[in-house]
Amino acid sequence: MLLLGFVLHLIFLRWNCPIDLFGDEAHYWDWSRQLDVAYYSKPPMIAWVIRASCALFGDVMWAVRLPAGVLGIGTSVCVYWLMRKLFGSDRLALGTVALTHTVPMYIVGSLAMSTDSPLFFFWALTTCFAALAVFSERKWAWLAMGLAGALGVLSKYAMPLWYVGLALFLITDRPSRKWLKTPWPYIGLLVSLLGFLAPIWWNYSHDWVTFKHVGKQTGVTSTEGAWYANLPLMLVTQAGIVGPILAVFIVSGARRVIRAHQSEAQGIPSVELRGARFLLCIGAGHFLCCMVAALRVELEANWPAPAFFTLVPLGAWWISTRLRSRETWKPVRGFFWAHVIVGFILLCAIHQTHLTYPLAARWHLKPRQVDLAQIIKSRGNAEYGQAVSRALREHPGAFVLARSYQEASLLAFYVDGQPKTYNVGSYLIGRERTRHSQFDVWKDRDLENPELIGRDAIIFGKLDPDGVTERAFERVERIEDVTIVRGGLELHRRPIYHARGFKGLKRIEAGSY
């Protein structure tokens, strides 16, 4: 089943994918052209796996996204193994794998290569080794758990939050408390933390930019919004991305575990409840940490996502307890199949959202009103690249300049020859100034580089209203406006300029992290 799904997904990417790279995907690909042990905002794993894929298959769209599919298969295998280990049921394990593929969050995530792809896999692998260490009492598995955790740290810095869930389980599960009196869990944690050594060394030599960036994002160094708005928004968002019906199943499973000492839990073997408790604690640990962060900042929708690696299986386990008798299954059956049907529809619709554009054009709707997955952000990026390529052929020797790191990265990928591009966003002032990015770390992308003086540029996107970009050149002329249309619906439009004689550019205001 997994192999068939992978082959179909590969066929979609290779020959039938109407979705260009997203800005962040292109940025990670740009990282992969300059391999390092860390980057401005993330650890290096995503750049490493993208470079490995592109080294084999070339710097093309499907090769950039291929690792997401491979890692997704690995994660699904971990789901199957974990459920088989905890509950001893092939049927439940297979059903859980199938259920995870109906979750809206995972459907959308399968379309793009992000840092979550390697994180989910190593999060899953760490969880499996922990289950082997705790339930089968394999001491070597603690070391394997630590190694998988270290690779998780090199995928995303949120990985150590996994240990909050493990600690919660070891404390609340009576048979497992003995491990707290041994060195093994602490050795595993220490090995995982070794994954931070290279990124810390890199940050030491780069003004601790990652610490500043992550500190602001997580609310450690600043606050954003109010907790009474952020927290409810996070909970509603998570219910939406996992599916409202499945969210109810997960909460029901959690309630069943928490109330295990009461009469309603009778009839379920203690070994089974212990496995369900493991799923709940591993997921709840990370989710509770995200709730704490939501008291200070508005979270990105994908931040709590790793928690669902075990929370979705918890919901599947609860469904299996309803299946044991006709009386308990009947009230749940309709909701279950409604979730599956909606998931299948989303699976088809998200991959082919452009089919709705003709109707939207007829009804005079805005693109965002019909493309809730925001896939419009990827539409036309290849066309923009070709337009800039034409401009470069007419003005040889010019460099490419854009207002955001995402647009600059997309042009680096889609412009003929895949040249190095430049980002002016952090040099602007006021509201026009964008946050720092890897472009502000790379010395060869610095706009203060004297080697750029006197060169022409092709500027992509609107000029800033404060005139910072225009004043950096002797003369700026508008070449054309490129409009992206799908199914009669205008999605977006970008101007392209030819700028003569770069005079140099220095930051007027300190950039935001």
Short mmCIF file of C-alpha atoms in Angstrom, two decimals:
data_model
loop_
_atom_site.label_atom_id
_atom_site.label_comp_id
_atom_site.label_asym_id
_atom_site.label_seq_id
_atom_site.Cartn_x
_atom_site.Cartn_y
_atom_site.Cartn_z
CA MET A 1 0.00 0.00 0.00
CA LEU A 2 2.79 2.41 0.95
CA LEU A 3 4.84 1.49 -2.12
CA LEU A 4 1.85 2.02 -4.41
CA GLY A 5 1.13 5.38 -2.80
CA PHE A 6 4.76 6.42 -3.21
CA VAL A 7 4.84 5.40 -6.88
CA LEU A 8 1.63 7.32 -7.60
CA HIS A 9 2.99 10.36 -5.78
CA LEU A 10 6.24 10.15 -7.73
CA ILE A 11 4.32 9.95 -11.01
CA PHE A 12 2.36 13.04 -9.93
CA LEU A 13 5.54 14.97 -9.11
CA ARG A 14 7.48 13.80 -12.14
CA TRP A 15 4.92 14.14 -14.93
CA ASN A 16 1.66 15.67 -13.74
CA CYS A 17 2.37 18.24 -11.02
CA PRO A 18 0.95 21.73 -11.69
CA ILE A 19 2.41 23.05 -8.42
CA ASP A 20 5.74 24.88 -8.59
CA LEU A 21 8.07 25.08 -5.61
CA PHE A 22 6.96 27.21 -2.68
CA GLY A 23 9.23 30.01 -1.48
CA ASP A 24 10.57 28.13 1.54
CA GLU A 25 11.22 25.00 -0.53
CA ALA A 26 13.30 27.02 -2.96
CA HIS A 27 15.12 28.66 -0.04
CA TYR A 28 16.06 25.26 1.41
CA TRP A 29 17.22 24.17 -2.03
CA ASP A 30 19.38 27.31 -2.21
CA TRP A 31 20.86 26.30 1.16
CA SER A 32 21.73 22.92 -0.32
CA ARG A 33 23.99 24.61 -2.87
CA GLN A 34 26.18 25.85 0.01
CA LEU A 35 26.25 22.97 2.48
CA ASP A 36 26.94 23.86 6.09
CA VAL A 37 26.41 22.54 9.62
CA ALA A 38 23.63 25.07 10.34
CA TYR A 39 21.70 27.88 8.71
CA TYR A 40 20.10 31.14 9.75
CA SER A 41 16.80 29.73 11.04
CA LYS A 42 17.08 25.94 10.87
CA PRO A 43 19.47 23.02 11.36
CA PRO A 44 21.18 21.53 8.30
CA MET A 45 19.31 18.23 7.75
CA ILE A 46 16.87 19.54 5.14
CA ALA A 47 19.70 20.98 3.04
CA TRP A 48 21.63 17.73 3.30
CA VAL A 49 18.77 15.51 2.12
CA ILE A 50 17.79 17.88 -0.70
CA ARG A 51 21.39 17.98 -1.92
CA ALA A 52 21.59 14.18 -1.80
CA SER A 53 18.45 13.90 -3.93
CA CYS A 54 19.48 16.61 -6.40
CA ALA A 55 22.97 15.11 -6.72
CA LEU A 56 21.31 11.92 -7.93
CA PHE A 57 18.51 13.33 -10.09
CA GLY A 58 19.43 16.94 -10.86
CA ASP A 59 18.28 20.32 -9.60
CA VAL A 60 14.65 19.89 -10.64
CA MET A 61 11.37 20.31 -8.78
CA TRP A 62 10.54 16.67 -8.26
CA ALA A 63 14.03 15.91 -6.95
CA VAL A 64 13.69 18.66 -4.34
CA ARG A 65 10.43 17.11 -3.13
CA LEU A 66 11.40 13.45 -3.46
CA PRO A 67 12.89 13.18 0.07
CA ALA A 68 9.53 14.17 1.57
CA GLY A 69 7.96 11.07 0.02
CA VAL A 70 10.79 8.77 1.10
CA LEU A 71 10.75 10.12 4.65
CA GLY A 72 6.96 9.88 4.67
CA ILE A 73 7.16 6.17 3.93
CA GLY A 74 9.66 5.78 6.77
CA THR A 75 7.31 7.59 9.14
CA SER A 76 4.38 5.38 8.10
CA VAL A 77 6.48 2.26 8.70
CA CYS A 78 7.24 3.58 12.18
CA VAL A 79 3.52 4.11 12.81
CA TYR A 80 2.81 0.50 11.82
CA TRP A 81 5.66 -0.91 13.91
CA LEU A 82 4.75 1.15 16.98
CA MET A 83 1.09 0.15 16.96
CA ARG A 84 2.00 -3.49 16.34
CA LYS A 85 4.45 -3.33 19.24
CA LEU A 86 2.10 -1.64 21.71
CA PHE A 87 -1.13 -3.51 20.92
CA GLY A 88 -0.07 -6.67 19.10
CA SER A 89 -2.63 -6.18 16.31
CA ASP A 90 -1.77 -6.09 12.60
CA ARG A 91 -5.30 -4.91 11.85
CA LEU A 92 -5.02 -1.94 14.19
CA ALA A 93 -1.54 -1.11 12.89
CA LEU A 94 -2.66 -1.12 9.26
CA GLY A 95 -5.82 0.82 10.08
CA THR A 96 -3.79 3.47 11.89
CA VAL A 97 -1.47 3.92 8.90
CA ALA A 98 -4.50 4.31 6.63
CA LEU A 99 -6.09 6.78 9.05
CA THR A 100 -3.01 9.02 9.11
CA HIS A 101 -3.32 9.45 5.34
CA THR A 102 -6.77 11.04 5.78
CA VAL A 103 -5.48 13.83 8.04
CA PRO A 104 -5.64 17.25 6.28
CA MET A 105 -2.34 18.35 7.83
CA TYR A 106 -0.47 15.37 6.38
CA ILE A 107 -2.21 15.70 2.99
CA VAL A 108 -1.07 19.30 2.62
CA GLY A 109 2.37 18.43 4.00
CA SER A 110 2.86 15.75 1.34
CA LEU A 111 2.89 18.45 -1.35
CA ALA A 112 6.01 20.23 -0.15
CA MET A 113 9.48 19.55 1.22
CA SER A 114 9.80 21.22 4.61
CA THR A 115 11.85 20.81 7.78
CA ASP A 116 8.89 18.88 9.20
CA SER A 117 9.55 15.97 6.84
CA PRO A 118 12.85 14.85 8.42
CA LEU A 119 11.66 15.94 11.88
CA PHE A 120 8.57 13.70 11.71
CA PHE A 121 10.67 10.73 10.62
CA PHE A 122 13.29 11.07 13.35
CA TRP A 123 10.58 11.93 15.91
CA ALA A 124 8.86 8.67 14.90
CA LEU A 125 12.12 6.68 14.99
CA THR A 126 12.98 8.07 18.43
CA THR A 127 9.53 7.07 19.68
CA CYS A 128 9.92 3.53 18.35
CA PHE A 129 13.30 3.05 20.03
CA ALA A 130 11.84 4.42 23.27
CA ALA A 131 9.01 1.87 23.09
CA LEU A 132 11.56 -0.88 22.52
CA ALA A 133 13.64 0.32 25.47
CA VAL A 134 10.71 0.63 27.86
CA PHE A 135 8.42 -2.24 26.89
CA SER A 136 11.06 -4.81 25.83
CA GLU A 137 13.72 -3.57 28.26
CA ARG A 138 16.45 -3.36 25.62
CA LYS A 139 19.20 -1.19 27.09
CA TRP A 140 20.90 -0.65 23.71
CA ALA A 141 17.63 0.92 22.49
CA TRP A 142 18.21 3.88 24.84
CA LEU A 143 21.39 4.68 22.91
CA ALA A 144 19.58 4.23 19.59
CA MET A 145 16.85 6.53 20.88
CA GLY A 146 19.47 9.17 21.67
CA LEU A 147 21.08 8.86 18.25
CA ALA A 148 17.71 9.20 16.49
CA GLY A 149 16.99 12.19 18.72
CA ALA A 150 20.31 13.80 17.73
CA LEU A 151 19.38 13.45 14.06
CA GLY A 152 16.02 14.98 14.97
CA VAL A 153 17.82 17.95 16.52
CA LEU A 154 19.70 18.36 13.23
CA SER A 155 16.29 18.43 11.52
CA LYS A 156 14.52 20.96 13.73
CA TYR A 157 15.34 22.51 17.07
CA ALA A 158 11.98 21.49 18.55
CA MET A 159 13.15 17.87 18.84
CA PRO A 160 14.21 18.03 22.54
CA LEU A 161 10.57 18.74 23.46
CA TRP A 162 9.98 15.05 22.69
CA TYR A 163 11.68 14.26 26.01
CA VAL A 164 8.96 16.14 27.89
CA GLY A 165 6.53 13.46 26.74
CA LEU A 166 8.91 10.64 27.68
CA ALA A 167 9.40 12.11 31.15
CA LEU A 168 5.64 12.42 31.55
CA PHE A 169 5.21 8.72 30.71
CA LEU A 170 8.03 7.48 32.95
CA ILE A 171 6.58 9.45 35.86
CA THR A 172 2.94 8.44 35.41
CA ASP A 173 3.44 4.80 34.37
CA ARG A 174 4.20 2.80 37.50
CA PRO A 175 6.03 -0.14 35.83
CA SER A 176 8.28 2.34 33.97
CA ARG A 177 9.34 4.46 36.95
CA LYS A 178 12.25 2.14 37.65
CA TRP A 179 14.00 3.53 34.56
CA LEU A 180 14.22 6.93 36.25
CA LYS A 181 16.60 5.36 38.78
CA THR A 182 18.93 4.14 36.04
CA PRO A 183 21.32 6.19 33.86
CA TRP A 184 19.80 5.00 30.56
CA PRO A 185 17.15 7.68 29.91
CA TYR A 186 19.65 10.38 30.82
CA ILE A 187 22.31 8.88 28.55
CA GLY A 188 19.76 8.91 25.73
CA LEU A 189 18.98 12.57 26.41
CA LEU A 190 22.67 13.46 26.50
CA VAL A 191 23.32 11.73 23.17
CA SER A 192 20.39 13.63 21.63
CA LEU A 193 21.72 16.95 22.89
CA LEU A 194 25.01 16.27 21.10
CA GLY A 195 23.08 17.21 17.96
CA PHE A 196 23.31 20.82 19.11
CA LEU A 197 27.12 20.96 19.11
CA ALA A 198 27.66 21.85 15.45
CA PRO A 199 24.78 24.40 15.27
CA ILE A 200 26.03 26.08 18.47
CA TRP A 201 29.54 26.32 17.05
CA TRP A 202 28.09 27.76 13.82
CA ASN A 203 26.02 30.32 15.75
CA TYR A 204 29.04 31.34 17.80
CA SER A 205 30.71 32.43 14.57
CA HIS A 206 27.53 34.06 13.19
CA ASP A 207 26.44 36.40 16.00
CA TRP A 208 23.98 33.84 17.45
CA VAL A 209 21.45 34.65 14.71
CA THR A 210 19.45 31.44 15.20
CA PHE A 211 19.04 32.10 18.92
CA LYS A 212 17.76 35.59 18.19
CA HIS A 213 15.38 34.35 15.51
CA VAL A 214 13.99 31.38 17.45
CA GLY A 215 13.79 33.43 20.65
CA LYS A 216 11.56 35.97 18.95
CA GLN A 217 9.40 33.33 17.25
CA THR A 218 8.78 31.38 20.45
CA GLY A 219 8.12 34.40 22.66
CA VAL A 220 11.31 34.05 24.73
CA THR A 221 12.59 37.50 23.78
CA SER A 222 9.31 39.14 22.72
CA THR A 223 5.55 38.72 22.91
CA GLU A 224 3.02 38.81 20.13
CA GLY A 225 -0.71 39.14 20.69
CA ALA A 226 -2.57 38.15 23.85
CA TRP A 227 -2.85 34.69 25.37
CA TYR A 228 -6.67 34.82 25.44
CA ALA A 229 -6.58 35.14 21.64
CA ASN A 230 -3.51 33.04 20.81
CA LEU A 231 -4.43 29.96 22.83
CA PRO A 232 -8.00 29.50 21.53
CA LEU A 233 -6.76 30.21 18.00
CA MET A 234 -4.11 27.48 18.35
CA LEU A 235 -6.66 24.92 19.58
CA VAL A 236 -9.16 25.72 16.83
CA THR A 237 -6.42 25.63 14.19
CA GLN A 238 -5.17 22.25 15.36
CA ALA A 239 -8.68 20.82 15.31
CA GLY A 240 -8.99 22.06 11.74
CA ILE A 241 -5.71 20.71 10.41
CA VAL A 242 -6.17 17.28 11.97
CA GLY A 243 -9.89 17.16 11.18
CA PRO A 244 -12.63 18.10 13.70
CA ILE A 245 -14.03 14.57 13.89
CA LEU A 246 -10.65 12.95 14.41
CA ALA A 247 -9.85 15.63 17.00
CA VAL A 248 -12.90 14.47 18.97
CA PHE A 249 -11.71 10.85 18.69
CA ILE A 250 -8.28 11.86 20.00
CA VAL A 251 -9.80 13.72 22.96
CA SER A 252 -12.03 10.70 23.65
CA GLY A 253 -8.99 8.43 23.66
CA ALA A 254 -7.14 10.77 26.01
CA ARG A 255 -10.15 10.90 28.32
CA ARG A 256 -10.34 7.10 28.33
CA VAL A 257 -6.70 6.80 29.38
CA ILE A 258 -6.89 9.52 32.02
CA ARG A 259 -9.99 7.98 33.58
CA ALA A 260 -8.60 4.44 33.40
CA HIS A 261 -9.10 3.90 37.12
CA GLN A 262 -12.85 4.35 36.83
CA SER A 263 -15.42 1.75 35.89
CA GLU A 264 -15.70 2.79 32.24
CA ALA A 265 -12.15 1.56 31.62
CA GLN A 266 -12.90 -1.94 32.88
CA GLY A 267 -12.70 -4.65 30.25
CA ILE A 268 -9.57 -3.16 28.63
CA PRO A 269 -6.36 -5.05 29.50
CA SER A 270 -3.83 -3.15 31.57
CA VAL A 271 -1.14 -3.81 28.94
CA GLU A 272 -3.30 -2.14 26.31
CA LEU A 273 -4.00 0.86 28.53
CA ARG A 274 -0.28 1.17 29.15
CA GLY A 275 0.36 1.37 25.42
CA ALA A 276 -2.36 3.98 25.05
CA ARG A 277 -0.84 5.94 27.93
CA PHE A 278 2.50 5.92 26.11
CA LEU A 279 0.88 7.37 23.00
CA LEU A 280 -0.90 10.04 25.03
CA CYS A 281 2.13 11.13 27.05
CA ILE A 282 4.55 11.35 24.10
CA GLY A 283 2.07 13.51 22.17
CA ALA A 284 0.75 15.52 25.11
CA GLY A 285 4.23 16.55 26.24
CA HIS A 286 4.94 18.45 23.04
CA PHE A 287 1.38 19.73 22.72
CA LEU A 288 1.45 21.17 26.26
CA CYS A 289 4.74 22.94 25.47
CA CYS A 290 3.06 24.54 22.46
CA MET A 291 0.15 25.64 24.64
CA VAL A 292 2.60 27.35 26.99
CA ALA A 293 4.24 29.11 24.02
CA ALA A 294 0.80 30.20 22.80
CA LEU A 295 0.45 32.22 26.00
CA ARG A 296 3.09 34.59 24.58
CA VAL A 297 3.00 34.38 20.78
CA GLU A 298 0.74 33.33 17.93
CA LEU A 299 2.03 29.93 16.84
CA GLU A 300 2.54 28.69 13.32
CA ALA A 301 -0.01 25.98 12.53
CA ASN A 302 2.66 23.30 12.03
CA TRP A 303 4.45 23.76 15.36
CA PRO A 304 2.32 21.28 17.37
CA ALA A 305 2.23 18.84 14.42
CA PRO A 306 4.81 16.32 15.76
CA ALA A 307 2.51 15.63 18.70
CA PHE A 308 0.03 14.05 16.33
CA PHE A 309 2.45 11.27 15.42
CA THR A 310 1.18 9.51 18.57
CA LEU A 311 -2.09 11.39 19.12
CA VAL A 312 -3.60 10.24 15.80
CA PRO A 313 -2.76 6.60 16.70
CA LEU A 314 -4.36 7.27 20.08
CA GLY A 315 -7.54 8.25 18.24
CA ALA A 316 -7.23 5.09 16.13
CA TRP A 317 -6.91 3.00 19.30
CA TRP A 318 -10.05 4.59 20.73
CA ILE A 319 -11.92 3.81 17.50
CA SER A 320 -10.77 0.18 17.81
CA THR A 321 -12.29 -0.01 21.29
CA ARG A 322 -15.63 1.09 19.82
CA LEU A 323 -15.41 -1.62 17.15
CA ARG A 324 -15.50 -4.40 19.73
CA SER A 325 -19.25 -4.40 19.94
CA ARG A 326 -22.07 -3.33 17.69
CA GLU A 327 -23.61 -1.18 20.41
CA THR A 328 -20.50 0.97 20.91
CA TRP A 329 -19.60 1.16 17.19
CA LYS A 330 -22.97 2.24 15.87
CA PRO A 331 -22.94 5.80 17.37
CA VAL A 332 -19.40 6.36 16.06
CA ARG A 333 -19.66 4.74 12.62
CA GLY A 334 -21.23 7.67 10.77
CA PHE A 335 -18.70 10.19 12.10
CA PHE A 336 -15.79 7.88 11.27
CA TRP A 337 -16.81 7.42 7.66
CA ALA A 338 -17.55 11.14 7.34
CA HIS A 339 -13.93 11.86 8.35
CA VAL A 340 -12.60 9.29 5.86
CA ILE A 341 -14.73 10.63 3.01
CA VAL A 342 -13.77 14.24 3.71
CA GLY A 343 -10.11 13.21 3.90
CA PHE A 344 -10.32 11.45 0.52
CA ILE A 345 -12.01 14.48 -1.05
CA LEU A 346 -9.32 16.77 0.37
CA LEU A 347 -6.62 14.43 -0.92
CA CYS A 348 -7.96 14.84 -4.46
CA ALA A 349 -8.97 18.50 -4.20
CA ILE A 350 -5.72 19.84 -2.74
CA HIS A 351 -3.68 18.23 -5.51
CA GLN A 352 -5.93 19.75 -8.19
CA THR A 353 -7.16 23.07 -6.75
CA HIS A 354 -6.72 24.73 -10.14
CA LEU A 355 -9.84 22.91 -11.36
CA THR A 356 -11.93 25.33 -9.26
CA TYR A 357 -10.47 28.45 -10.87
CA PRO A 358 -12.87 28.68 -13.86
CA LEU A 359 -15.84 28.70 -11.47
CA ALA A 360 -14.15 31.31 -9.29
CA ALA A 361 -13.54 33.51 -12.33
CA ARG A 362 -17.19 33.20 -13.35
CA TRP A 363 -18.40 34.11 -9.86
CA HIS A 364 -15.81 36.93 -9.50
CA LEU A 365 -14.23 35.37 -6.44
CA LYS A 366 -10.74 36.12 -5.18
CA PRO A 367 -8.14 33.34 -5.52
CA ARG A 368 -7.77 32.94 -1.75
CA GLN A 369 -11.49 32.26 -1.47
CA VAL A 370 -11.22 29.08 -3.54
CA ASP A 371 -7.69 27.94 -2.73
CA LEU A 372 -7.70 27.50 1.04
CA ALA A 373 -4.49 25.48 0.92
CA GLN A 374 -2.72 28.62 -0.40
CA ILE A 375 -1.29 26.66 -3.30
CA ILE A 376 -1.72 29.87 -5.31
CA LYS A 377 1.60 30.94 -3.77
CA SER A 378 3.33 28.37 -5.96
CA ARG A 379 1.40 29.02 -9.17
CA GLY A 380 3.40 30.81 -11.82
CA ASN A 381 6.81 30.75 -10.15
CA ALA A 382 8.33 28.99 -13.16
CA GLU A 383 6.74 31.62 -15.45
CA TYR A 384 8.24 34.41 -13.37
CA GLY A 385 11.60 32.70 -13.70
CA GLN A 386 11.30 32.57 -17.47
CA ALA A 387 10.33 36.26 -17.63
CA VAL A 388 13.42 37.20 -15.62
CA SER A 389 15.48 34.90 -17.85
CA ARG A 390 14.32 36.86 -20.91
CA ALA A 391 15.28 40.11 -19.23
CA LEU A 392 18.75 38.76 -18.40
CA ARG A 393 19.30 37.75 -22.01
CA GLU A 394 18.51 41.32 -23.06
CA HIS A 395 20.78 42.75 -20.34
CA PRO A 396 23.72 40.34 -19.93
CA GLY A 397 25.83 40.78 -16.83
CA ALA A 398 22.94 41.98 -14.66
CA PHE A 399 22.28 40.39 -11.27
CA VAL A 400 18.81 39.44 -9.99
CA LEU A 401 17.28 41.34 -7.08
CA ALA A 402 14.00 40.62 -5.21
CA ARG A 403 12.21 42.04 -2.17
CA SER A 404 11.99 38.84 -0.12
CA TYR A 405 14.21 35.85 0.52
CA GLN A 406 11.46 33.58 -0.80
CA GLU A 407 11.18 35.37 -4.15
CA ALA A 408 14.96 35.59 -4.46
CA SER A 409 15.23 31.83 -3.82
CA LEU A 410 12.48 31.01 -6.32
CA LEU A 411 14.25 33.03 -8.98
CA ALA A 412 17.54 31.29 -8.13
CA PHE A 413 15.80 28.00 -8.90
CA TYR A 414 13.67 28.93 -11.93
CA VAL A 415 15.86 31.43 -13.79
CA ASP A 416 17.91 29.83 -16.57
CA GLY A 417 21.28 28.71 -15.29
CA GLN A 418 20.09 28.92 -11.66
CA PRO A 419 22.25 31.97 -10.78
CA LYS A 420 22.94 33.38 -7.34
CA THR A 421 20.28 35.97 -6.55
CA TYR A 422 20.01 38.80 -4.04
CA ASN A 423 17.44 39.91 -1.46
CA VAL A 424 16.90 43.60 -0.76
CA GLY A 425 14.19 43.15 1.89
CA SER A 426 16.35 43.54 5.00
CA TYR A 427 17.88 46.74 3.57
CA LEU A 428 14.54 48.55 3.38
CA ILE A 429 13.10 50.79 6.08
CA GLY A 430 9.94 50.95 8.18
CA ARG A 431 7.19 48.47 7.41
CA GLU A 432 8.81 47.54 4.12
CA ARG A 433 11.82 46.02 5.85
CA THR A 434 11.70 42.23 6.08
CA ARG A 435 13.40 40.00 8.63
CA HIS A 436 16.88 38.65 8.17
CA SER A 437 17.43 35.37 6.35
CA GLN A 438 20.26 33.22 5.09
CA PHE A 439 20.89 35.91 2.45
CA ASP A 440 22.14 38.13 5.28
CA VAL A 441 24.56 35.43 6.42
CA TRP A 442 26.13 34.54 3.08
CA LYS A 443 28.96 36.91 2.28
CA ASP A 444 28.55 36.37 -1.45
CA ARG A 445 24.95 37.62 -1.30
CA ASP A 446 25.74 40.81 0.63
CA LEU A 447 24.53 43.91 -1.20
CA GLU A 448 27.38 45.85 0.40
CA ASN A 449 29.79 43.78 -1.68
CA PRO A 450 31.94 46.27 -3.67
CA GLU A 451 32.09 43.82 -6.59
CA LEU A 452 28.46 44.66 -7.36
CA ILE A 453 29.14 48.39 -7.78
CA GLY A 454 28.43 49.59 -11.31
CA ARG A 455 26.54 46.47 -12.38
CA ASP A 456 23.01 46.45 -13.74
CA ALA A 457 20.22 44.48 -12.06
CA ILE A 458 16.90 42.90 -12.94
CA ILE A 459 14.52 43.78 -10.12
CA PHE A 460 11.57 41.46 -9.54
CA GLY A 461 8.47 42.76 -7.75
CA LYS A 462 7.20 46.17 -6.75
CA LEU A 463 9.66 48.84 -5.72
CA ASP A 464 9.50 49.97 -2.12
CA PRO A 465 7.53 53.23 -1.68
CA ASP A 466 10.37 54.82 0.32
CA GLY A 467 12.63 54.71 -2.74
CA VAL A 468 15.49 52.85 -1.06
CA THR A 469 15.90 50.46 -3.99
CA GLU A 470 15.62 53.16 -6.68
CA ARG A 471 18.21 55.40 -5.01
CA ALA A 472 20.67 52.51 -5.03
CA PHE A 473 20.81 52.71 -8.87
CA GLU A 474 21.51 55.44 -11.37
CA ARG A 475 18.32 54.68 -13.31
CA VAL A 476 15.40 52.24 -13.02
CA GLU A 477 13.10 51.38 -15.91
CA ARG A 478 9.99 49.18 -15.88
CA ILE A 479 10.27 46.36 -18.42
CA GLU A 480 6.97 44.50 -18.11
CA ASP A 481 4.26 43.21 -15.81
CA VAL A 482 3.92 39.43 -15.61
CA THR A 483 0.40 38.20 -14.85
CA ILE A 484 -0.31 34.64 -13.73
CA VAL A 485 -3.68 33.37 -14.95
CA ARG A 486 -5.18 29.93 -14.40
CA GLY A 487 -8.61 28.93 -15.69
CA GLY A 488 -9.47 32.54 -16.48
CA LEU A 489 -8.66 33.63 -12.90
CA GLU A 490 -5.89 36.16 -12.30
CA LEU A 491 -3.88 34.84 -9.36
CA HIS A 492 -1.20 37.50 -8.99
CA ARG A 493 0.94 39.96 -10.92
CA ARG A 494 4.54 41.11 -10.55
CA PRO A 495 6.45 43.90 -12.34
CA ILE A 496 10.00 43.48 -13.61
CA TYR A 497 12.49 46.36 -13.80
CA HIS A 498 15.86 46.96 -15.38
CA ALA A 499 18.11 48.97 -13.06
CA ARG A 500 21.31 50.57 -14.36
CA GLY A 501 24.50 51.25 -12.43
CA PHE A 502 24.32 49.87 -8.89
CA LYS A 503 25.74 52.48 -6.49
CA GLY A 504 25.84 50.31 -3.39
CA LEU A 505 23.42 49.79 -0.52
CA LYS A 506 23.82 49.91 3.25
CA ARG A 507 21.29 49.15 5.96
CA ILE A 508 19.62 52.26 7.32
CA GLU A 509 17.81 50.37 10.10
CA ALA A 510 18.75 47.24 11.98
CA GLY A 511 17.07 44.20 10.47
CA SER A 512 14.49 42.19 12.38
CA TYR A 513 15.17 38.61 13.38
#
